[in-house]
Amino acid sequence: MTDAGTATASNLLVVDAGSSSLHLSVVDGEGRELAARHDSEAPGSGTRQVIEELLRRAPPVAATGHRIVHGGPRLLGPTLVDDTVRAELDRAAELAPLHVPPALTALDATRRLLPDAAHVVCFDTAFHAGLPQPARTYGLPQEWTDRYGLHRYGFHGLSYAWALDRAAALLDRPARDLHIVITHLGGGCSACAVREGRSVDTTMGFTPLEGMVMSRRSGSVDPGLLLWLQTSAGMEPEELTETLNRGSGLLGLSGTSGDTRDLVRSAADGDRRAALALDVFTLGVRRGVAACAASLDRLDALVFTGEIGCDQPEVREAVCAGLGVLGVTGGLRPVNVREDTVVSPAGATVPVLVVPTGEGQRVALETRTLLTRHAGQK
């Protein structure tokens, strides 16, 4: 394996593999992107060839950093991959079956292509590993909790860690002094309460299915309704799983699209289902933000990130216009955001910030930090 000290000063391959996409980038020690490829399909049988093609036209890399949605109960921070860690990742895959297996396909491909490189995995769950006990605990029998490890993990942590640092810079205040709510709105959607630099509550839970209505995911649904669908309507677990994860949310409500851009246009043209889908979605975001704010002493700012958070000003306005109870107001600047920006009016009681998603940058940062630490221990 490449010496960790060499890897910290060299180019990295950053791999962000999701349930329906694969984002690859080669970055140098300053974070500059040297080569990239973005596919709108999940990793599969051709992933090794895709990565190999990128590596052929990119400068040599000394290490790889991988975004993994779920680290399970034992992997709680950036970790160098060896065979033991790889086996642990298979166990974590059972908790996020739509997200982790594709990421492991990409990880296995890079380990075969770059056998002498350092390979690091960075987890969306890690940011929430220190959730306070009341926030992480479900109202289930303690025996179940202990036997099965049932608790809130939380997700989008790499996005939240990046957005927290960028928001602190925008506000010109240390992250350790802030009480803020960050909401990540994209294909998956969640909110997180951050108190003095730490996650203290979040809307996603044991899996990425809990919480807000999302693009294709249902978000939280009455568990009694799901039991009824199984026992009275005869629905099989496989159908429930597929529909809740891929056929619900904005897509299921509208019947046409899970993309807010399409729905905003359709609603303007009089499509009532599209309008209802957007109303259900924005109400869900407001509920999530308000619930997270209940874990703070005050609200210093509301931060939007994720593709919808950055590119859909109509959604931001609808969310903020309904949060007057928290001191958040509408009247935001109607812009598609490409850089860290304050979009609320000057003098707003609660500033509203937009931070472009930085999951890849955060993976690169965490990977280099881990490798530097390992180099210093040698």
Coordinates of C-alpha atoms in Angstrom, one line a residue:
M1 CA 0.0 0.0 0.0
T2 CA 1.1 3.6 -0.7
D3 CA 2.8 5.3 2.2
A4 CA 0.2 7.5 3.9
G5 CA 2.6 10.5 4.0
T6 CA 3.0 10.3 0.2
A7 CA -0.8 10.0 -0.3
T8 CA -1.5 13.2 1.7
A9 CA 0.5 15.3 -0.7
S10 CA -0.7 13.6 -3.9
N11 CA -3.8 13.4 -6.0
L12 CA -6.9 11.7 -4.7
L13 CA -9.7 9.9 -6.5
V14 CA -13.0 10.8 -4.8
V15 CA -15.8 8.4 -5.4
D16 CA -19.4 9.3 -4.6
A17 CA -21.6 6.3 -5.6
G18 CA -25.4 6.4 -4.8
S19 CA -28.5 4.4 -5.5
S20 CA -28.9 6.0 -9.0
S21 CA -25.6 7.8 -9.8
L22 CA -21.8 7.6 -9.8
H23 CA -19.7 10.8 -9.4
L24 CA -15.9 10.5 -9.8
S25 CA -13.3 13.2 -9.5
V26 CA -9.6 13.4 -9.2
V27 CA -8.4 16.3 -7.1
D28 CA -5.0 17.7 -6.2
G29 CA -3.7 18.7 -2.8
E30 CA -5.4 22.1 -3.1
G31 CA -8.8 20.6 -3.8
R32 CA -8.7 21.6 -7.5
E33 CA -10.5 19.1 -9.8
L34 CA -8.2 17.6 -12.4
A35 CA -10.6 15.2 -14.0
A36 CA -14.1 14.1 -13.5
R37 CA -16.9 11.9 -14.7
H38 CA -20.6 12.0 -13.6
D39 CA -23.0 9.1 -14.5
S40 CA -26.7 9.0 -13.8
E41 CA -26.7 5.3 -13.2
A42 CA -25.7 3.3 -10.2
P43 CA -22.5 1.3 -10.2
G44 CA -22.8 -2.1 -11.8
S45 CA -21.0 -4.5 -13.9
G46 CA -19.3 -1.8 -16.0
T47 CA -18.1 0.3 -13.1
R48 CA -14.5 -1.0 -13.3
Q49 CA -14.2 0.1 -16.9
V50 CA -15.7 3.5 -16.1
I51 CA -13.2 4.2 -13.3
E52 CA -10.3 2.8 -15.4
E53 CA -11.2 5.2 -18.3
L54 CA -11.1 8.2 -15.9
L55 CA -7.8 7.1 -14.4
R56 CA -6.3 6.8 -17.9
R57 CA -6.9 10.4 -18.7
A58 CA -6.1 11.7 -15.2
P59 CA -2.8 12.3 -13.4
P60 CA -1.7 9.4 -11.2
V61 CA -3.5 9.1 -7.8
A62 CA -2.0 7.9 -4.6
A63 CA -5.3 7.3 -2.6
T64 CA -9.0 7.1 -3.0
G65 CA -11.8 8.5 -0.7
H66 CA -15.3 7.0 -0.8
R67 CA -18.6 8.4 0.4
I68 CA -20.5 5.6 2.1
V69 CA -24.0 6.4 3.3
H70 CA -24.1 4.0 6.3
G71 CA -21.3 2.9 8.5
G72 CA -23.3 0.7 10.7
P73 CA -22.8 0.5 14.5
R74 CA -19.0 0.1 14.5
L75 CA -17.6 2.4 11.8
L76 CA -18.0 5.8 13.2
G77 CA -15.5 7.9 11.3
P78 CA -13.2 7.9 8.3
T79 CA -11.5 4.5 8.1
L80 CA -8.7 2.9 6.1
V81 CA -10.0 -0.1 4.2
D82 CA -8.6 -3.5 4.8
D83 CA -10.3 -6.9 4.5
T84 CA -11.7 -6.6 8.1
V85 CA -13.3 -3.2 7.3
R86 CA -14.6 -4.5 4.0
A87 CA -16.4 -7.3 5.8
E88 CA -17.9 -4.9 8.2
L89 CA -19.2 -2.8 5.3
D90 CA -21.2 -5.8 4.1
R91 CA -23.0 -5.9 7.4
A92 CA -23.7 -2.1 7.2
A93 CA -25.1 -2.7 3.7
E94 CA -28.1 -4.5 5.2
L95 CA -29.2 -1.2 6.9
A96 CA -29.1 0.8 3.6
P97 CA -29.6 -1.8 0.9
L98 CA -30.3 0.8 -1.9
H99 CA -27.2 2.9 -1.2
V100 CA -24.4 0.9 0.3
P101 CA -24.1 -2.0 -2.2
P102 CA -23.5 0.3 -5.2
A103 CA -20.9 2.1 -3.2
L104 CA -19.2 -1.1 -2.4
T105 CA -19.2 -2.1 -6.1
A106 CA -17.2 1.1 -6.8
L107 CA -14.9 0.5 -3.8
D108 CA -14.1 -3.0 -4.9
A109 CA -13.3 -1.8 -8.4
T110 CA -10.9 0.9 -7.2
R111 CA -9.1 -1.6 -4.8
R112 CA -8.6 -3.9 -7.8
L113 CA -7.5 -1.1 -10.1
L114 CA -5.2 0.5 -7.5
P115 CA -3.9 -2.3 -5.3
D116 CA -1.0 -0.1 -4.0
A117 CA -3.1 2.9 -3.1
A118 CA -4.6 3.9 0.3
H119 CA -8.4 3.5 0.3
V120 CA -10.5 5.5 2.8
V121 CA -14.2 5.3 3.5
C122 CA -16.1 8.3 4.8
F123 CA -19.6 7.9 6.3
D124 CA -22.7 10.0 6.2
T125 CA -23.7 8.6 9.5
A126 CA -20.5 9.7 11.3
F127 CA -21.6 13.3 11.8
H128 CA -24.4 12.1 13.9
A129 CA -22.5 9.5 15.9
G130 CA -22.7 11.7 19.0
L131 CA -26.4 12.3 18.9
P132 CA -27.8 12.8 22.5
Q133 CA -29.5 9.7 23.9
P134 CA -33.0 11.1 23.7
A135 CA -32.6 12.1 20.1
R136 CA -31.2 8.7 19.0
T137 CA -33.6 6.5 20.9
Y138 CA -36.9 5.2 19.5
G139 CA -39.9 4.5 21.7
L140 CA -39.5 0.7 21.4
P141 CA -38.9 -2.0 24.1
Q142 CA -35.4 -1.8 25.4
E143 CA -35.0 -5.5 24.6
W144 CA -35.5 -4.8 21.0
T145 CA -33.2 -1.8 21.0
D146 CA -30.4 -3.8 22.7
R147 CA -30.9 -7.0 20.6
Y148 CA -31.1 -5.4 17.2
G149 CA -29.2 -2.1 17.7
L150 CA -32.2 0.0 16.8
H151 CA -31.5 3.7 17.0
R152 CA -31.4 6.8 14.9
Y153 CA -28.3 6.9 12.8
G154 CA -29.0 10.0 10.7
F155 CA -27.6 10.7 7.2
H156 CA -26.3 13.4 4.9
G157 CA -23.6 13.9 7.5
L158 CA -20.8 14.7 5.0
S159 CA -23.1 17.4 3.5
Y160 CA -23.9 18.8 6.9
A161 CA -20.2 18.9 8.0
W162 CA -19.3 20.9 4.9
A163 CA -22.3 23.2 5.1
L164 CA -21.6 24.0 8.8
D165 CA -18.1 25.2 8.1
R166 CA -19.2 27.3 5.1
A167 CA -22.1 28.8 7.0
A168 CA -19.7 29.7 9.9
A169 CA -17.5 31.5 7.4
L170 CA -20.5 33.4 5.9
L171 CA -21.7 34.5 9.3
D172 CA -18.1 35.3 10.4
R173 CA -18.7 33.3 13.6
P174 CA -17.0 30.1 14.9
A175 CA -19.0 26.9 14.3
R176 CA -18.7 26.1 18.0
D177 CA -20.8 29.2 18.8
L178 CA -23.6 28.5 16.4
H179 CA -27.1 27.1 16.9
I180 CA -28.4 26.4 13.4
V181 CA -30.7 24.2 11.4
I182 CA -29.3 22.8 8.1
T183 CA -31.6 21.2 5.5
H184 CA -30.3 19.1 2.7
L185 CA -32.8 18.9 -0.1
G186 CA -32.0 16.7 -3.1
G187 CA -33.1 13.2 -4.2
G188 CA -33.0 12.5 -0.4
C189 CA -34.1 15.2 2.0
S190 CA -33.4 15.7 5.7
A191 CA -32.8 18.4 8.3
C192 CA -30.3 18.6 11.1
A193 CA -30.0 20.7 14.3
V194 CA -26.4 21.7 15.0
R195 CA -25.6 23.0 18.4
E196 CA -22.0 24.4 18.9
G197 CA -20.6 22.3 16.1
R198 CA -22.3 19.0 16.9
S199 CA -25.4 17.3 15.5
V200 CA -28.0 17.1 18.2
D201 CA -31.1 16.0 16.2
T202 CA -31.9 15.0 12.6
T203 CA -35.0 13.8 10.7
M204 CA -33.6 10.7 9.1
G205 CA -33.3 7.7 11.3
F206 CA -32.4 4.0 11.3
T207 CA -32.5 4.1 7.5
P208 CA -32.6 7.0 4.9
L209 CA -36.3 6.4 4.5
E210 CA -37.5 8.2 7.6
G211 CA -38.4 11.9 7.8
M212 CA -39.4 14.3 5.0
V213 CA -41.2 13.5 1.8
M214 CA -38.5 13.2 -0.8
S215 CA -38.1 12.9 -4.6
R216 CA -39.1 9.2 -4.8
R217 CA -39.1 8.2 -1.1
S218 CA -42.2 8.4 1.0
G219 CA -40.5 9.8 4.2
S220 CA -42.2 9.0 7.5
V221 CA -45.5 7.1 7.2
D222 CA -47.8 5.9 10.0
P223 CA -46.4 2.5 10.9
G224 CA -49.9 1.3 11.5
L225 CA -50.7 2.1 7.8
L226 CA -47.8 -0.1 6.7
L227 CA -48.9 -2.9 8.9
W228 CA -52.4 -2.6 7.5
L229 CA -51.1 -2.8 3.9
Q230 CA -49.3 -6.0 4.8
T231 CA -52.0 -7.7 6.9
S232 CA -55.3 -6.4 5.3
A233 CA -54.2 -5.4 1.8
G234 CA -51.9 -8.4 1.4
M235 CA -48.9 -6.3 0.2
E236 CA -45.6 -8.2 0.2
P237 CA -42.6 -6.7 2.0
E238 CA -40.7 -6.5 -1.4
E239 CA -43.4 -4.4 -3.0
L240 CA -43.6 -2.1 0.1
T241 CA -39.8 -1.7 0.0
E242 CA -39.7 -0.9 -3.7
T243 CA -42.7 1.5 -3.6
L244 CA -41.7 3.4 -0.4
N245 CA -38.1 3.9 -1.8
R246 CA -38.6 4.4 -5.5
G247 CA -42.3 5.0 -6.3
S248 CA -43.5 7.5 -3.6
G249 CA -42.6 11.0 -2.6
L250 CA -42.9 13.7 -5.3
L251 CA -43.1 11.1 -8.0
G252 CA -45.9 9.1 -6.4
L253 CA -47.9 12.2 -5.5
S254 CA -47.6 13.9 -8.9
G255 CA -47.7 10.8 -11.0
T256 CA -45.3 12.4 -13.5
S257 CA -42.0 13.5 -11.9
G258 CA -39.9 13.5 -8.8
D259 CA -38.0 16.6 -9.9
T260 CA -39.2 19.9 -8.4
R261 CA -38.2 21.8 -11.5
D262 CA -40.7 19.8 -13.6
L263 CA -43.4 20.2 -10.9
V264 CA -42.9 23.9 -10.5
R265 CA -43.5 24.3 -14.3
S266 CA -46.5 21.9 -14.2
A267 CA -48.1 23.6 -11.3
A268 CA -47.8 26.9 -13.0
D269 CA -49.6 25.4 -16.0
G270 CA -52.5 24.3 -13.8
D271 CA -51.5 20.7 -12.9
R272 CA -53.3 20.2 -9.5
R273 CA -51.4 17.0 -8.6
A274 CA -48.1 18.8 -9.2
A275 CA -49.2 21.7 -7.0
L276 CA -50.3 19.3 -4.3
A277 CA -47.0 17.4 -4.4
L278 CA -45.1 20.6 -4.0
D279 CA -47.3 21.7 -1.1
V280 CA -46.9 18.4 0.7
F281 CA -43.1 18.6 0.1
T282 CA -42.7 22.1 1.4
L283 CA -44.9 21.4 4.4
G284 CA -42.7 18.4 5.2
V285 CA -39.6 20.5 5.0
R286 CA -41.1 23.1 7.4
R287 CA -42.1 20.3 9.8
G288 CA -38.6 18.9 9.7
V289 CA -36.9 22.3 10.2
A290 CA -39.3 23.2 13.1
A291 CA -38.8 19.8 14.8
C292 CA -35.0 20.2 14.6
A293 CA -35.2 23.7 15.9
A294 CA -36.8 22.3 19.1
S295 CA -33.4 20.9 20.0
L296 CA -31.7 24.3 20.0
D297 CA -31.8 27.2 22.5
R298 CA -32.1 29.7 19.6
L299 CA -31.9 29.8 15.8
D300 CA -28.9 31.7 14.5
A301 CA -29.5 30.8 10.9
L302 CA -31.3 28.4 8.5
V303 CA -29.1 26.9 5.9
F304 CA -30.2 25.2 2.7
T305 CA -28.0 22.8 0.8
G306 CA -28.5 20.0 -1.8
E307 CA -29.6 20.4 -5.4
I308 CA -33.2 21.5 -4.6
G309 CA -31.9 23.8 -1.8
C310 CA -29.5 25.5 -4.2
D311 CA -31.4 25.5 -7.5
Q312 CA -35.0 25.9 -6.6
P313 CA -35.7 29.4 -5.2
E314 CA -39.5 28.7 -5.3
V315 CA -39.1 25.9 -2.8
R316 CA -36.9 27.9 -0.5
E317 CA -39.4 30.8 -0.6
A318 CA -42.3 28.5 0.2
V319 CA -40.5 26.9 3.1
C320 CA -39.3 30.1 4.7
A321 CA -42.6 32.0 4.2
G322 CA -44.2 29.4 6.4
L323 CA -41.7 29.5 9.2
G324 CA -42.6 32.9 10.8
V325 CA -43.1 31.1 14.1
L326 CA -39.3 30.6 14.2
G327 CA -38.5 34.1 13.1
V328 CA -37.7 33.1 9.5
T329 CA -39.5 35.1 6.8
G330 CA -40.0 34.9 3.1
G331 CA -38.9 37.5 0.6
L332 CA -35.7 35.7 -0.2
R333 CA -33.6 36.6 -3.2
P334 CA -34.9 34.4 -6.1
V335 CA -31.6 33.1 -7.3
N336 CA -30.1 29.8 -8.3
V337 CA -27.0 29.6 -6.1
R338 CA -23.6 28.6 -7.3
E339 CA -21.6 29.9 -4.3
D340 CA -22.1 30.4 -0.6
T341 CA -24.7 33.1 -0.3
V342 CA -27.0 34.9 2.2
V343 CA -30.4 35.0 0.4
S344 CA -32.5 36.6 3.2
P345 CA -33.1 40.4 3.3
A346 CA -30.6 42.6 5.1
G347 CA -31.4 42.7 8.8
A348 CA -33.4 39.5 8.9
T349 CA -34.0 38.2 12.4
V350 CA -32.9 34.7 11.2
P351 CA -30.5 34.8 8.2
V352 CA -31.2 32.3 5.5
L353 CA -28.1 30.9 3.8
V354 CA -27.5 28.7 0.8
V355 CA -24.4 26.5 0.5
P356 CA -23.8 24.4 -2.6
T357 CA -23.4 20.7 -1.7
G358 CA -19.8 19.8 -0.9
E359 CA -19.9 16.1 -0.1
G360 CA -17.0 15.3 -2.5
Q361 CA -14.9 18.1 -1.0
R362 CA -15.6 16.9 2.5
V363 CA -14.6 13.3 1.5
A364 CA -11.3 14.7 0.1
L365 CA -10.8 16.7 3.3
E366 CA -11.5 13.8 5.7
T367 CA -9.4 11.4 3.6
R368 CA -6.4 13.7 3.7
T369 CA -6.9 14.3 7.4
L370 CA -6.9 10.6 8.2
L371 CA -3.9 9.9 6.0
T372 CA -1.9 12.8 7.6
R373 CA -2.7 11.4 11.0
H374 CA -1.5 7.9 10.0
A375 CA 1.6 9.4 8.5
G376 CA 2.3 11.2 11.8
Q377 CA 2.0 8.0 13.8
K378 CA 4.7 6.3 11.8

